Amino acid sequence: MMHGLAHDEARDALGALALDALDASERAAVLAHVADCGSCRDELSALRETAAKLTYVVEPVPMPDDQRDRVRARLLARAASEPKPKPIPAAPAQAHAPQLRILEPSHVPLNATPRDTPVPPPVVLRPTVVPLNAALVAAQRMEARARWMAAAAIVVAVGSVWALINTREERDEMRVQLQVASVEGRADGRVLDSLRAGITARERFIANLTGPQVAVVTLASGTPRAASARMFWDQSVNAWTFVAHNLPQPRNGRAYQLWLVTASTKISAGTFTPDGAGDAVVRANYALPKGDLAAVAVTDEPARGSPQPTTVPVLVGSTKGR
Amino acid sequence: MNPLSPDSPYPLSSAAAPSPRGDADRAPDDASLLRMMALGDEQAMGALYDRWHSLVHAIVLRMIRQRDAVEDVVEETFWQAWRQAGRYETARGSVQTWLLTMARSRALDRMRAMKRLREEPIEGEQGEVVVQQVADGDPGMDAEAAERRTFVLAALAELPEEQRAALELGYFGGLSQSEIAERTGLPLGTIKTRMRLAMQKLRGRLQVLREEVQ
Ligand SMILES: [Zn+2]
């Protein structure tokens, strides 16, 4: 049994590992070391990049026509036979009508239509965008601040992707304020309640991003500034928190729309526009069976939102193969 | 949610989908194709296949000679691209590299499986050097790709012959270091050293070659 491979020994084998040229037992031992060694990990990722560039030496060799067409036809047939996102089917499917709820404070189902009543126009969660990136709070602004924090629990646009850190700081700050206000007895009950609500909302936000049952879907894009996003799905409470970074501003009259994609439907989780720095956070509550999420996508839509996506996604993250 | 328009246009199932950036008459770039594939658009995979099959075929052919196996591996490569389209990140490199790296891995799997089954001995390409594969005026490559290729070939050409051979037998030959030692009759330690030196040198030379992301 090889164990505890020395750093030097492992490092010398990283080039061969990147070329996939290690024997199985040595490969396992080196990988075990790499798992615990940051410098070897960095080195390996650089060497893997180098190895990937070796593919540049290959020149195209056309396949024989019959072979090319055969493979293409098989691939498309395989893909077509897979369950996959499809346009929404007609009315009967409403039996499984998604129930998208505003997270806070109302908990009103937006789409809780009984089956036999006329179907309402499609509902799109259109949350308000509230700046979260506040400066230090002056005492006299405390009440107002505490009030918008409850709203911020629905959708917040943040000044940086480090929404979580901001949120932690703000929660801690509010805790201090709450203590000070209670001890000195100078704030009225409403203010204290608002502060408590703000703290609770923030704690929930933090839990939704870091809890033990949070599934994370990373979304990628091809935009020049390399927009990216993560969806945090807290499966214990069906809370969805979407954090996007580097999104270009949509054109006038347009907004981004967030979609939860399953095999049979695309569920709107709201429209949003990023702040000046290209960042946005969107939150929604929606109960989805664990295996049902196929992808999370963002499309460019009219500002009022669309019932179904009408453009190619600017961001998408799939759960396939996970 | 919108039962009133069952035929509501969802452009992901059409190859001519308008891009949100308004360049509708241009073919979608690779990253867009992958996003469409991630949402289940098989026509996007067809387009990706049309664009890249010759190159995927080339790398597989370089590693495997048996025609049926080559065909299978090309198919498995694009199938993997279909399944993992949503995991592709532009920040981590071009679609070309992503695809070719997968093609090479699938070819390696196949070589190893064949070796285990003794269906077919691995075809040794001892001493075959990448540089020998240079061909002039290839119409299938754009100028940028040709330039990258020349650059990598030049870096390989700077390696001492024996280092380059060791690297090639590992990377394209699918042989492990001890298999290379066995085949060449050289001590294992020698092969290890050659491979390590080759990779160090290449790493330095190729560092300037930034992955262009479309
Ligand atoms: Zn180490």
Coordinates of C-alpha atoms and ligand atoms in Angstrom, one line a residue:
Chain A
M1 CA 0.0 0.0 0.0
M2 CA 1.3 3.4 -0.9
H3 CA 0.3 6.1 1.3
G4 CA 1.6 9.4 2.3
L5 CA 3.5 10.0 -0.9
A6 CA 6.1 12.7 -0.3
H7 CA 5.5 16.1 -1.8
D8 CA 8.6 16.0 -4.0
E9 CA 7.8 12.6 -5.3
A10 CA 4.2 13.6 -6.1
R11 CA 5.3 16.8 -7.7
D12 CA 7.7 15.1 -10.1
A13 CA 4.9 12.8 -11.3
L14 CA 2.4 15.6 -12.0
G15 CA 3.5 16.0 -15.6
A16 CA 2.9 12.3 -16.3
L17 CA -0.4 12.5 -14.5
A18 CA -1.5 15.4 -16.7
L19 CA -0.6 13.3 -19.7
D20 CA -2.6 10.3 -18.3
A21 CA 0.6 8.3 -18.4
L22 CA 0.8 7.1 -14.8
D23 CA 0.2 3.5 -13.9
A24 CA -3.0 3.0 -11.9
S25 CA -1.5 2.5 -8.5
E26 CA 0.9 5.5 -8.8
R27 CA -1.9 7.6 -10.2
A28 CA -4.0 6.9 -7.1
A29 CA -1.2 7.7 -4.8
V30 CA -0.4 11.0 -6.5
L31 CA -4.0 12.0 -6.6
A32 CA -4.3 11.3 -2.9
H33 CA -1.4 13.6 -2.2
V34 CA -2.8 16.3 -4.6
A35 CA -6.1 16.3 -2.7
D36 CA -4.3 17.6 0.4
C37 CA -1.6 19.7 -1.2
G38 CA -2.6 23.1 -2.6
S39 CA 0.7 23.7 -4.4
C40 CA 0.5 20.4 -6.2
R41 CA -3.1 21.1 -7.1
D42 CA -2.2 24.4 -8.7
E43 CA 0.7 22.8 -10.5
L44 CA -1.4 20.0 -11.8
S45 CA -4.1 22.3 -13.1
A46 CA -1.4 24.3 -15.0
L47 CA 0.1 21.1 -16.4
R48 CA -3.4 19.9 -17.4
E49 CA -3.8 23.1 -19.3
T50 CA -0.5 22.5 -21.0
A51 CA -1.6 19.0 -22.0
A52 CA -4.9 20.3 -23.3
K53 CA -3.0 22.6 -25.7
L54 CA -1.3 19.6 -27.2
T55 CA -4.6 18.9 -29.0
Y56 CA -3.9 22.0 -31.1
V57 CA -1.4 19.9 -33.2
V58 CA -4.2 17.9 -34.7
E59 CA -5.4 18.8 -38.1
P60 CA -8.9 18.1 -39.3
V61 CA -9.4 14.7 -41.1
P62 CA -12.8 14.5 -42.7
M63 CA -14.7 11.4 -42.0
P64 CA -15.9 9.3 -44.9
D65 CA -19.3 10.6 -45.9
D66 CA -21.3 7.5 -45.0
Q67 CA -19.6 7.3 -41.6
R68 CA -20.1 11.0 -40.9
D69 CA -23.8 10.9 -41.7
R70 CA -24.3 7.7 -39.8
V71 CA -22.8 9.0 -36.6
R72 CA -24.7 12.3 -36.9
A73 CA -28.0 10.5 -37.4
R74 CA -27.4 8.3 -34.4
L75 CA -26.5 11.2 -32.2
L76 CA -29.6 13.2 -33.1
A77 CA -31.8 10.2 -32.6
R78 CA -30.3 9.5 -29.2
A79 CA -30.7 13.1 -28.1
A80 CA -34.3 13.2 -29.5
S81 CA -35.3 10.1 -27.5
E82 CA -34.1 11.5 -24.2
P83 CA -36.5 13.3 -21.9
K84 CA -35.7 17.0 -22.2
P85 CA -37.2 20.4 -21.8
K86 CA -40.0 20.9 -24.2
P87 CA -42.5 23.7 -24.9
I88 CA -45.3 23.7 -22.4
P89 CA -48.1 21.3 -23.3
A90 CA -51.7 22.5 -23.5
A91 CA -54.2 23.1 -20.7
P92 CA -54.6 19.7 -19.1
A93 CA -51.1 19.9 -17.8
Q94 CA -52.3 22.6 -15.4
A95 CA -53.0 19.8 -12.9
H96 CA -49.4 20.2 -12.0
A97 CA -49.4 23.9 -12.2
P98 CA -46.3 25.2 -10.5
Q99 CA -46.9 27.3 -7.5
L100 CA -44.4 30.1 -7.4
R101 CA -44.5 32.1 -4.3
I102 CA -43.0 35.4 -3.3
L103 CA -40.6 34.5 -0.6
E104 CA -41.3 37.3 1.9
P105 CA -43.4 38.6 3.4
S106 CA -46.7 37.5 1.9
H107 CA -46.4 33.8 1.0
V108 CA -49.3 34.2 -1.4
P109 CA -49.4 31.6 -4.1
L110 CA -49.3 33.4 -7.3
N111 CA -50.6 30.6 -9.4
A112 CA -52.9 28.7 -7.1
T113 CA -55.7 28.5 -9.7
P114 CA -58.2 25.7 -9.2
R115 CA -58.4 23.4 -12.2
D116 CA -61.9 24.3 -13.3
T117 CA -61.7 28.0 -13.1
P118 CA -60.7 30.0 -16.2
V119 CA -57.0 30.1 -16.6
P120 CA -55.5 33.5 -15.7
P121 CA -52.8 35.1 -17.8
P122 CA -49.4 33.7 -17.1
V123 CA -48.0 34.9 -13.8
V124 CA -44.5 36.2 -13.6
L125 CA -42.8 37.0 -10.3
R126 CA -41.7 40.5 -10.7
P127 CA -39.8 41.4 -7.6
T128 CA -38.7 44.9 -6.7
V129 CA -35.0 45.6 -6.7
V130 CA -33.6 47.2 -3.6
P131 CA -30.1 48.3 -3.0
L132 CA -28.5 46.2 -0.3
N133 CA -25.1 47.8 -0.3
A134 CA -25.9 50.4 2.3
A135 CA -23.4 52.6 4.1
L136 CA -23.2 52.7 7.8
V137 CA -26.5 53.4 9.4
A138 CA -27.1 56.6 11.2
A139 CA -29.3 56.1 14.2
Q140 CA -32.0 58.3 12.9
R141 CA -32.3 56.2 9.7
M142 CA -32.6 53.0 11.6
E143 CA -36.3 52.6 11.2
A144 CA -36.4 53.2 7.5
R145 CA -33.6 50.9 7.0
A146 CA -35.2 48.1 9.0
R147 CA -38.3 48.5 6.8
W148 CA -36.6 48.1 3.5
M149 CA -34.7 45.1 4.6
A150 CA -37.9 43.1 4.8
A151 CA -38.5 43.9 1.1
A152 CA -34.9 43.1 0.3
A153 CA -35.6 39.5 1.2
I154 CA -37.5 39.1 -2.0
V155 CA -34.9 40.4 -4.5
V156 CA -31.8 42.3 -3.8
A157 CA -29.3 43.8 -6.2
V158 CA -25.9 43.8 -4.5
G159 CA -22.8 45.9 -5.1
S160 CA -20.7 42.8 -5.5
V161 CA -21.0 39.1 -5.8
W162 CA -20.1 38.7 -2.2
A163 CA -23.7 39.0 -1.2
L164 CA -23.2 36.5 1.5
I165 CA -20.5 38.5 3.2
N166 CA -22.5 41.7 3.0
T167 CA -25.4 39.9 4.4
R168 CA -23.4 38.5 7.3
E169 CA -22.0 41.9 8.1
E170 CA -25.4 43.6 8.0
R171 CA -26.9 40.9 10.1
D172 CA -24.2 41.4 12.7
E173 CA -24.6 45.1 12.5
M174 CA -28.4 44.8 13.1
R175 CA -27.8 42.5 16.0
V176 CA -25.7 45.2 17.6
Q177 CA -28.3 47.8 16.9
L178 CA -31.0 45.6 18.3
Q179 CA -29.1 45.1 21.5
V180 CA -28.2 48.8 21.9
A181 CA -31.8 49.8 21.2
S182 CA -33.2 47.3 23.7
V183 CA -30.8 48.1 26.4
E184 CA -31.2 51.9 26.1
G185 CA -35.0 51.5 25.7
R186 CA -35.0 54.4 23.2
A187 CA -36.6 52.7 20.2
D188 CA -40.3 51.9 20.0
G189 CA -41.6 48.4 19.5
R190 CA -42.1 48.8 15.8
V191 CA -38.5 49.5 15.2
L192 CA -37.4 46.6 17.3
D193 CA -39.7 44.3 15.4
S194 CA -38.4 45.5 12.1
L195 CA -34.9 44.9 13.2
R196 CA -35.7 41.4 14.4
A197 CA -37.4 40.7 11.1
G198 CA -34.4 42.0 9.2
I199 CA -32.1 39.7 11.2
T200 CA -34.3 36.7 10.6
A201 CA -34.5 37.4 6.9
R202 CA -30.7 37.6 6.7
E203 CA -30.2 34.5 8.7
R204 CA -32.5 32.7 6.3
F205 CA -30.7 34.1 3.4
I206 CA -27.4 32.8 4.8
A207 CA -28.9 29.4 5.5
N208 CA -30.3 29.2 2.0
L209 CA -26.8 29.6 0.6
T210 CA -24.8 27.5 3.0
G211 CA -27.2 25.0 4.6
P212 CA -26.5 21.2 4.5
Q213 CA -29.2 20.6 1.9
V214 CA -28.3 23.3 -0.6
A215 CA -27.7 22.1 -4.1
V216 CA -25.6 24.5 -6.3
V217 CA -26.0 24.9 -10.0
T218 CA -23.3 26.9 -11.8
L219 CA -24.4 28.8 -14.9
A220 CA -22.1 29.8 -17.6
S221 CA -22.3 32.2 -20.6
G222 CA -20.4 33.2 -23.6
T223 CA -20.6 37.0 -23.2
P224 CA -17.5 39.0 -23.5
R225 CA -17.3 39.9 -19.8
A226 CA -17.8 36.3 -18.9
A227 CA -21.0 36.6 -17.0
S228 CA -21.6 33.8 -14.5
A229 CA -24.1 32.9 -11.9
R230 CA -24.9 30.4 -9.3
M231 CA -28.2 29.1 -8.2
F232 CA -28.4 27.9 -4.6
W233 CA -31.3 25.6 -4.0
D234 CA -32.0 25.0 -0.4
Q235 CA -34.0 21.8 -0.7
S236 CA -35.0 21.7 3.0
V237 CA -37.2 24.8 2.6
N238 CA -37.6 25.0 -1.2
A239 CA -35.7 28.3 -1.3
W240 CA -33.9 29.4 -4.4
T241 CA -31.2 32.0 -4.3
F242 CA -29.7 33.1 -7.6
V243 CA -26.5 35.2 -7.6
A244 CA -25.3 36.6 -10.9
H245 CA -22.1 38.5 -11.7
N246 CA -20.9 40.5 -14.7
L247 CA -24.2 40.6 -16.5
P248 CA -24.4 43.4 -19.1
Q249 CA -27.3 45.8 -18.8
P250 CA -30.3 44.7 -20.8
R251 CA -31.4 47.1 -23.5
N252 CA -34.2 49.6 -22.9
G253 CA -37.5 47.9 -22.2
R254 CA -35.8 44.6 -21.6
A255 CA -35.0 42.6 -18.5
Y256 CA -33.5 39.2 -17.7
Q257 CA -35.8 36.4 -16.8
L258 CA -34.8 33.5 -14.6
W259 CA -36.1 30.0 -15.4
L260 CA -36.2 26.7 -13.6
V261 CA -36.2 24.1 -16.4
T262 CA -37.6 20.6 -15.9
A263 CA -38.3 17.9 -18.4
S264 CA -41.8 19.1 -19.0
T265 CA -41.8 22.8 -18.3
K266 CA -39.9 26.0 -17.8
I267 CA -41.0 27.8 -14.7
S268 CA -40.4 31.5 -14.4
A269 CA -38.7 32.6 -11.2
G270 CA -38.9 36.3 -12.0
T271 CA -37.4 39.1 -14.0
F272 CA -34.5 41.2 -12.9
T273 CA -32.0 43.7 -14.0
P274 CA -28.5 43.8 -12.7
D275 CA -27.1 46.8 -10.8
G276 CA -24.4 49.1 -12.4
A277 CA -21.7 46.6 -11.6
G278 CA -23.6 43.8 -13.4
D279 CA -24.6 41.9 -10.2
A280 CA -27.9 40.7 -9.1
V281 CA -29.5 38.4 -6.5
V282 CA -32.9 36.9 -7.1
R283 CA -34.8 34.8 -4.5
A284 CA -37.8 32.7 -4.9
N285 CA -39.7 29.9 -3.1
Y286 CA -40.8 27.0 -5.2
A287 CA -41.3 23.3 -4.3
L288 CA -39.7 21.1 -6.9
P289 CA -39.1 17.4 -6.5
K290 CA -35.4 16.7 -6.1
G291 CA -34.7 15.0 -9.4
D292 CA -36.8 17.3 -11.5
L293 CA -34.5 20.2 -12.1
A294 CA -32.8 19.8 -15.5
A295 CA -31.3 23.2 -15.8
V296 CA -31.4 26.8 -14.7
A297 CA -31.4 29.4 -17.4
V298 CA -31.5 33.2 -17.9
T299 CA -33.0 34.8 -21.0
D300 CA -33.3 38.3 -22.3
E301 CA -37.0 39.2 -22.3
P302 CA -39.4 42.2 -22.5
A303 CA -39.3 44.0 -19.1
R304 CA -42.7 42.6 -18.1
G305 CA -41.4 39.1 -18.6
S306 CA -42.6 36.3 -20.9
P307 CA -44.7 33.3 -20.2
Q308 CA -42.0 31.2 -21.9
P309 CA -38.5 32.0 -23.0
T310 CA -38.3 33.7 -26.3
T311 CA -34.6 34.0 -26.8
V312 CA -31.5 31.9 -26.5
P313 CA -30.3 31.8 -22.9
V314 CA -27.5 34.2 -22.0
L315 CA -26.7 32.0 -19.0
V316 CA -27.5 28.3 -18.5
G317 CA -26.4 25.7 -16.0
S318 CA -27.5 22.1 -16.4
T319 CA -27.8 19.4 -13.8
K320 CA -27.3 16.6 -16.3
G321 CA -24.7 14.1 -15.5
R322 CA -24.4 15.2 -11.9
Chain B
M1 CA -48.0 28.3 -17.3
N2 CA -49.1 29.4 -20.7
P3 CA -51.6 26.9 -21.9
L4 CA -53.1 29.3 -24.4
S5 CA -50.2 29.1 -26.8
P6 CA -49.0 25.5 -27.1
D7 CA -47.1 26.6 -30.2
S8 CA -45.5 29.5 -28.5
P9 CA -42.2 29.8 -30.3
Y10 CA -39.3 28.5 -28.2
P11 CA -36.4 29.1 -30.5
L12 CA -34.1 26.7 -28.7
S13 CA -35.5 24.0 -31.0
S14 CA -34.6 25.9 -34.1
A15 CA -31.1 26.2 -35.4
A16 CA -32.0 29.7 -36.7
A17 CA -32.8 31.0 -33.3
P18 CA -32.3 34.8 -33.0
S19 CA -29.5 35.7 -30.7
P20 CA -30.4 38.1 -27.9
R21 CA -27.5 40.3 -29.1
G22 CA -29.2 40.8 -32.5
D23 CA -26.8 39.1 -34.8
A24 CA -29.4 36.8 -36.2
D25 CA -27.8 36.2 -39.6
R26 CA -24.6 34.9 -38.1
A27 CA -24.3 31.3 -37.1
P28 CA -24.4 30.8 -33.3
D29 CA -21.0 30.6 -31.8
D30 CA -19.8 27.4 -30.1
A31 CA -20.7 28.6 -26.6
S32 CA -24.2 29.4 -27.7
L33 CA -24.6 26.0 -29.3
L34 CA -23.6 24.4 -26.0
R35 CA -26.2 26.5 -24.1
M36 CA -28.8 25.4 -26.6
M37 CA -27.7 21.8 -26.2
A38 CA -27.9 22.1 -22.4
L39 CA -31.6 22.9 -22.8
G40 CA -32.2 19.9 -25.0
D41 CA -31.9 21.2 -28.5
E42 CA -30.5 18.4 -30.6
Q43 CA -30.2 20.5 -33.7
A44 CA -27.6 22.5 -31.8
M45 CA -25.7 19.3 -31.4
G46 CA -26.0 18.7 -35.1
A47 CA -24.5 22.1 -35.8
L48 CA -21.6 21.5 -33.3
Y49 CA -21.0 18.1 -34.9
D50 CA -20.9 19.6 -38.4
R51 CA -18.4 22.2 -37.2
W52 CA -16.0 19.9 -35.2
H53 CA -16.4 16.3 -36.4
S54 CA -13.3 16.4 -38.6
L55 CA -11.1 17.6 -35.8
V56 CA -12.5 15.1 -33.3
H57 CA -12.2 12.4 -35.9
A58 CA -8.6 13.4 -36.4
I59 CA -7.5 13.1 -32.8
V60 CA -9.4 9.8 -32.4
L61 CA -7.8 8.4 -35.6
R62 CA -4.4 9.4 -34.3
M63 CA -4.9 7.1 -31.3
I64 CA -7.1 4.3 -32.7
R65 CA -6.8 2.7 -36.1
Q66 CA -9.7 0.3 -36.1
R67 CA -12.5 1.9 -38.1
D68 CA -15.4 0.7 -36.1
A69 CA -13.8 1.8 -32.9
V70 CA -13.0 5.2 -34.3
E71 CA -16.6 5.7 -35.3
D72 CA -17.8 4.7 -31.8
V73 CA -15.4 7.0 -30.1
V74 CA -16.4 10.0 -32.2
E75 CA -20.0 9.3 -31.4
E76 CA -19.3 8.9 -27.7
T77 CA -17.4 12.2 -27.7
F78 CA -20.3 14.2 -29.0
W79 CA -22.6 12.3 -26.8
Q80 CA -20.6 13.3 -23.8
A81 CA -20.7 16.9 -25.1
W82 CA -24.4 16.7 -25.2
R83 CA -24.7 15.4 -21.7
Q84 CA -22.2 17.9 -20.2
A85 CA -23.0 20.9 -22.3
G86 CA -24.3 22.7 -19.3
R87 CA -21.1 22.3 -17.5
Y88 CA -18.9 24.0 -20.1
E89 CA -17.4 27.3 -18.8
T90 CA -16.0 29.8 -21.3
A91 CA -13.6 31.0 -18.7
R92 CA -11.9 27.7 -18.7
G93 CA -11.0 27.5 -22.3
S94 CA -12.3 27.2 -25.8
V95 CA -14.9 24.7 -27.0
Q96 CA -12.4 23.2 -29.3
T97 CA -10.0 22.3 -26.4
W98 CA -12.9 21.1 -24.3
L99 CA -14.1 18.9 -27.1
L100 CA -10.7 17.5 -28.1
T101 CA -9.8 16.8 -24.5
M102 CA -12.9 14.7 -24.2
A103 CA -12.2 13.0 -27.5
R104 CA -8.8 12.1 -26.3
S105 CA -10.1 10.7 -23.0
R106 CA -12.7 8.6 -24.7
A107 CA -10.1 7.3 -27.1
L108 CA -7.9 6.4 -24.1
D109 CA -10.7 4.5 -22.5
R110 CA -11.3 2.6 -25.7
M111 CA -7.6 1.8 -26.1
R112 CA -7.4 0.5 -22.5
A113 CA -10.6 -1.6 -22.9
M114 CA -9.2 -3.1 -26.1
K115 CA -6.0 -3.8 -24.4
R116 CA -7.8 -5.6 -21.6
L117 CA -9.9 -7.6 -23.9
R118 CA -6.9 -8.3 -26.2
E119 CA -9.2 -7.5 -29.1
E120 CA -6.4 -5.7 -30.7
P121 CA -2.9 -4.9 -29.7
I122 CA -2.2 -1.2 -29.3
E123 CA -0.7 0.0 -32.4
G124 CA 2.7 1.3 -31.5
E125 CA 3.6 4.6 -33.0
Q126 CA 7.1 4.4 -31.7
G127 CA 9.1 7.4 -32.5
E128 CA 6.3 8.9 -34.6
V129 CA 6.7 12.6 -34.1
V130 CA 4.0 15.1 -34.2
V131 CA 6.1 17.3 -36.5
Q132 CA 5.8 14.8 -39.2
Q133 CA 2.2 15.4 -39.5
V134 CA 2.5 18.9 -40.9
A135 CA 0.5 19.3 -44.0
D136 CA 0.4 22.5 -46.1
G137 CA -2.6 24.7 -46.9
D138 CA -5.2 22.9 -44.9
P139 CA -8.5 24.5 -45.9
G140 CA -10.3 23.2 -42.8
M141 CA -8.5 25.4 -40.4
D142 CA -8.9 29.1 -39.9
A143 CA -5.9 31.3 -39.7
E144 CA -5.9 31.5 -35.9
A145 CA -6.1 27.8 -35.4
A146 CA -3.3 27.3 -37.9
E147 CA -1.2 29.8 -36.0
R148 CA -1.8 28.0 -32.7
R149 CA -0.9 24.8 -34.3
T150 CA 2.3 26.1 -35.7
F151 CA 3.1 27.5 -32.3
V152 CA 2.6 24.2 -30.5
L153 CA 4.5 22.3 -33.1
A154 CA 7.4 24.7 -32.8
A155 CA 7.5 24.2 -29.0
L156 CA 7.5 20.4 -29.5
A157 CA 10.2 20.7 -32.1
E158 CA 12.4 22.4 -29.5
L159 CA 12.3 19.4 -27.2
P160 CA 15.0 16.8 -27.5
E161 CA 13.9 14.0 -29.6
E162 CA 13.8 11.4 -26.8
Q163 CA 11.7 13.7 -24.5
R164 CA 9.2 14.3 -27.3
A165 CA 8.9 10.6 -28.1
A166 CA 8.2 9.8 -24.4
L167 CA 5.5 12.6 -24.3
E168 CA 3.9 11.4 -27.5
L169 CA 3.8 7.7 -26.5
G170 CA 2.0 8.8 -23.3
Y171 CA -0.3 11.5 -24.7
F172 CA -1.4 10.1 -28.1
G173 CA -0.1 6.5 -27.7
G174 CA -2.1 5.9 -24.5
L175 CA 0.8 4.1 -22.9
S176 CA 1.7 4.4 -19.2
Q177 CA 5.3 5.1 -18.2
S178 CA 6.0 1.5 -17.4
E179 CA 4.6 0.4 -20.7
I180 CA 6.8 2.8 -22.5
A181 CA 9.8 1.6 -20.5
E182 CA 8.9 -2.0 -21.4
R183 CA 8.4 -1.2 -25.1
T184 CA 11.6 0.9 -25.5
G185 CA 13.7 -1.2 -23.2
L186 CA 14.8 1.8 -21.2
P187 CA 14.8 2.1 -17.4
L188 CA 11.5 3.4 -16.0
G189 CA 13.4 6.2 -14.2
T190 CA 14.7 7.5 -17.6
I191 CA 11.2 7.6 -19.0
K192 CA 9.9 9.4 -16.0
T193 CA 12.6 12.0 -16.2
R194 CA 12.1 12.6 -19.9
M195 CA 8.4 13.1 -19.5
R196 CA 8.8 15.4 -16.6
L197 CA 11.4 17.6 -18.4
A198 CA 9.3 17.6 -21.5
M199 CA 6.2 18.9 -19.6
Q200 CA 8.1 21.5 -17.7
K201 CA 9.5 22.9 -20.9
L202 CA 6.2 22.9 -22.7
R203 CA 4.5 24.5 -19.9
G204 CA 6.8 27.5 -20.1
R205 CA 6.6 27.7 -23.8
L206 CA 2.9 27.3 -24.1
Q207 CA 2.0 29.7 -21.3
V208 CA 1.7 32.6 -23.7
L209 CA -0.8 30.7 -25.7
R210 CA -3.9 32.1 -24.1
E211 CA -7.1 30.3 -24.8
E212 CA -9.2 32.4 -27.0
V213 CA -12.8 32.3 -25.9
Q214 CA -15.4 33.2 -28.5
Ligands
ZN1 ZN 2.5 18.5 -2.9

